[in-house]
Short mmCIF file of C-alpha atoms in Angstrom, two decimals:
data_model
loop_
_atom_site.label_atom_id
_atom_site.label_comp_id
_atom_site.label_asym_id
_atom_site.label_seq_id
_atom_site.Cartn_x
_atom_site.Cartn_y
_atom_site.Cartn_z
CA UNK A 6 6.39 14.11 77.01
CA UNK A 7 9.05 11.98 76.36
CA UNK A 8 8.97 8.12 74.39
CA UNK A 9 8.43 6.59 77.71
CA UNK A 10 5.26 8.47 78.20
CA UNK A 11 4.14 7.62 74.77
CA UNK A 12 4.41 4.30 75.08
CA UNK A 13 3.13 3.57 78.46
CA UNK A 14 -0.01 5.11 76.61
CA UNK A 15 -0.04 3.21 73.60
CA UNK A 16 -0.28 0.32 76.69
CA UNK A 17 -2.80 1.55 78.39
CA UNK A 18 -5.20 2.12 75.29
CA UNK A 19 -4.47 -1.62 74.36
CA UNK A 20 -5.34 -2.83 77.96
CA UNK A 21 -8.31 -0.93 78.22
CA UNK A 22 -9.51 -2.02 74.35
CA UNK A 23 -8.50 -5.81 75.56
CA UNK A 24 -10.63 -5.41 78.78
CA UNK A 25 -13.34 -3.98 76.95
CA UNK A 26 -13.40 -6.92 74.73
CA UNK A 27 -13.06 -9.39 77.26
CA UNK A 28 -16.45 -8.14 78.92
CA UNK A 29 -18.54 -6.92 76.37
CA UNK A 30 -18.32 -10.09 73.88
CA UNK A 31 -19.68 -12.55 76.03
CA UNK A 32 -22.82 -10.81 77.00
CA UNK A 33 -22.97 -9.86 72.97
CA UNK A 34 -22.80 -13.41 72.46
CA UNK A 35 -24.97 -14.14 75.64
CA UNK A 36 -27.89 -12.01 73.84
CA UNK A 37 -27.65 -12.90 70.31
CA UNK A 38 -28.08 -16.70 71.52
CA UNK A 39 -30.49 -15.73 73.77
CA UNK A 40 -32.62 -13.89 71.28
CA UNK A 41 -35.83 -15.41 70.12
CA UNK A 42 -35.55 -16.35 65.83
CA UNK A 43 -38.65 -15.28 63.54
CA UNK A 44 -41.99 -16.26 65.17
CA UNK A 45 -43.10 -19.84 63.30
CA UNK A 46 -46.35 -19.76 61.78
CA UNK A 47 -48.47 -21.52 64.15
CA UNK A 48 -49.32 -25.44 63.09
CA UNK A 49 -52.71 -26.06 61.36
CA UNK A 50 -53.24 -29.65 60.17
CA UNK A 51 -53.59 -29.88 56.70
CA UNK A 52 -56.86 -30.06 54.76
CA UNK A 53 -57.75 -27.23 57.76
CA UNK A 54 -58.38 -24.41 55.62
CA UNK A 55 -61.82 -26.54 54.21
CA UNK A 56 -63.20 -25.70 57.84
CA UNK A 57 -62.79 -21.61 57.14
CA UNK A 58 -64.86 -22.26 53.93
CA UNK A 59 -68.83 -22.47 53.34
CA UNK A 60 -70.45 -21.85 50.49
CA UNK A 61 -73.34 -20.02 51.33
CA UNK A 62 -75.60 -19.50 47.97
CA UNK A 63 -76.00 -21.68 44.95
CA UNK A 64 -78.13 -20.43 41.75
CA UNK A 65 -78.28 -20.21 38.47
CA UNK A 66 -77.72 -16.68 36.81
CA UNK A 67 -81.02 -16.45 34.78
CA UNK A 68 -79.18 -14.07 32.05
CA UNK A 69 -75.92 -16.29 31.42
CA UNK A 70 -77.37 -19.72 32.90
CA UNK A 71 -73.99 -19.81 34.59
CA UNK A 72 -73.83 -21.44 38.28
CA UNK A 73 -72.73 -18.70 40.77
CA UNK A 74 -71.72 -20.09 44.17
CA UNK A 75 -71.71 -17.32 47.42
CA UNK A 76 -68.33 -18.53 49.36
CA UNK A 77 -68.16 -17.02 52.48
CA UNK A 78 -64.24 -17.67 54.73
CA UNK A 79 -63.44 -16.68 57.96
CA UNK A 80 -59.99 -16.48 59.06
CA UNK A 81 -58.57 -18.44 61.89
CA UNK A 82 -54.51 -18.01 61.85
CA UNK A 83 -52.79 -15.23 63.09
CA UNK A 84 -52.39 -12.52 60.35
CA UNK A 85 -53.73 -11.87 57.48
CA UNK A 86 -54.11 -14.61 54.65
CA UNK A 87 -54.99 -15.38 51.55
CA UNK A 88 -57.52 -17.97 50.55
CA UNK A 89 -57.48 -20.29 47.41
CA UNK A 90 -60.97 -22.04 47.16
CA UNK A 91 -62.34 -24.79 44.42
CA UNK A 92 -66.01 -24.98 44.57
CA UNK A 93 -67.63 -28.00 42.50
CA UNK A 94 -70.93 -27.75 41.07
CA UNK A 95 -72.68 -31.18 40.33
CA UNK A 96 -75.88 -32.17 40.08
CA UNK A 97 -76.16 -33.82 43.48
CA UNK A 98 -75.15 -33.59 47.12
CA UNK A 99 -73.59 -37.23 46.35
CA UNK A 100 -71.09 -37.24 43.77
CA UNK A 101 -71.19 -39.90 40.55
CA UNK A 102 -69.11 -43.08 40.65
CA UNK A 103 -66.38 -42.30 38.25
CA UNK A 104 -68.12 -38.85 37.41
CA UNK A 105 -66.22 -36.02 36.88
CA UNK A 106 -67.56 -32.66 38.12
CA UNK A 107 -67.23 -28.61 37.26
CA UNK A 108 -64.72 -27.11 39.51
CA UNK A 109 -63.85 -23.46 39.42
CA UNK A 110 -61.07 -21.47 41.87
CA UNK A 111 -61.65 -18.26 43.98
CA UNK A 112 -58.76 -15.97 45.43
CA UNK A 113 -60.08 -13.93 48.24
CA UNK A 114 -56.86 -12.38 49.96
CA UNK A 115 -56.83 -10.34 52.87
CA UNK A 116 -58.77 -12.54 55.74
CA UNK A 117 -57.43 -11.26 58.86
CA UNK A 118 -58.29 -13.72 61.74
CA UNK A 119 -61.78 -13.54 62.90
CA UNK A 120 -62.77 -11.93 60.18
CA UNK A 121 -65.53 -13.09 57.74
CA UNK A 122 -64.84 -12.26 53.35
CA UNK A 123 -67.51 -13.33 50.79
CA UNK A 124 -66.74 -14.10 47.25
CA UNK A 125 -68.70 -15.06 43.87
CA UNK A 126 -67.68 -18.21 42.09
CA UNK A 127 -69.36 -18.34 38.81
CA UNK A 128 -69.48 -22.03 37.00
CA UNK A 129 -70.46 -23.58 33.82
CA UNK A 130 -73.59 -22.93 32.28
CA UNK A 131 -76.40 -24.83 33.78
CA UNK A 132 -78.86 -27.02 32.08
CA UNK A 133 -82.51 -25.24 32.98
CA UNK A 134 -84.37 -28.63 33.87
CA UNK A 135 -81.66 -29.25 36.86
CA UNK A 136 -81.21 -27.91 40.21
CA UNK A 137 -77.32 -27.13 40.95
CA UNK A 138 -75.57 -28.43 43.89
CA UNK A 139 -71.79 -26.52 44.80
CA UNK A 140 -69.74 -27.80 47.57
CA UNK A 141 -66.45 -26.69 48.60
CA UNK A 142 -63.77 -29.32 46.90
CA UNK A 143 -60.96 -27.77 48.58
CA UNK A 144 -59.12 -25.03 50.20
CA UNK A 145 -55.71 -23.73 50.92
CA UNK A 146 -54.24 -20.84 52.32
CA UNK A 147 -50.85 -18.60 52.90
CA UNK A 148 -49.97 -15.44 54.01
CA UNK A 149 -50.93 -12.27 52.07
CA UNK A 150 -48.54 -11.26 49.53
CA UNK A 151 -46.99 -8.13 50.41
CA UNK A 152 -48.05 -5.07 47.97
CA UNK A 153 -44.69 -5.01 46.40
CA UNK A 154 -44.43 -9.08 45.64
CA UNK A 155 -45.70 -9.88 41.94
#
């Protein structure tokens, strides 16, 4: 082979490297635009998380005289989630003018949509003449933490 040959192939490899190019890019670029971006969580108004929330029991523990609220939440978003509850115990449905009222928090992780988890929330002692009321005071939730995430 002489330096003609050579060089005629040194061409051809360009051409066919250039043609390449010139095909394959824009349908790279056609699919990478094309392609769908992370899913978005779906939109739930806020204050919606109250509505997966009930509180199902209210009594006093006769040992500790602490209130101990049964919260039950079912899931409703896609996934998995994790549920940060504040019951209040008072000593009425209706709440005091200006009264303040025992609140306490609950974590239950792990509600998977559909699915119904039940959690204790234990309050302040109780005085034993009164009758407790608890009521959920608010709720929020998020996705699950993954195992790894502190």
């Amino acid at each position: 082979m002489g330096v003609s040959a050579l060089k005629w192939q040194g061409w051809l490899v360009g051409l066919v490297v250039l043609a390449g190019m010139l095909v394959f890019a824009p349908l790279g670029l056609y699919v990478w635009a094309s392609g769908e971006g992370p899913a978005e969580p779906p939109e739930v108004p806020p204050g919606a998380a109250v509505d997966d929330v009930r509180v199902t029991s209210c009594r006093v523990d006769p040992v500790g005289r602490r209130v101990v609220a049964g919260v039950d939440v079912t899931g409703r978003v896609p996934g998995v989630s994790a549920y940060l509850v504040t019951v209040e115990f008072r000593e009425s449905a209706e709440p005091e003018p200006g009264g303040r009222a025992a609140q306490a928090l609950a974590r239950i992780p792990g509600v998977a949509r559909g699915a119904t988890e039940h959690a204790e929330v234990v309050g302040p002692v109780w005085p034993a003449a009164k009758v407790p009321w608890c009521g959920v005071a608010g709720a929020e939730f998020g996705p699950t933490p993954s195992a790894g995430t502190p």
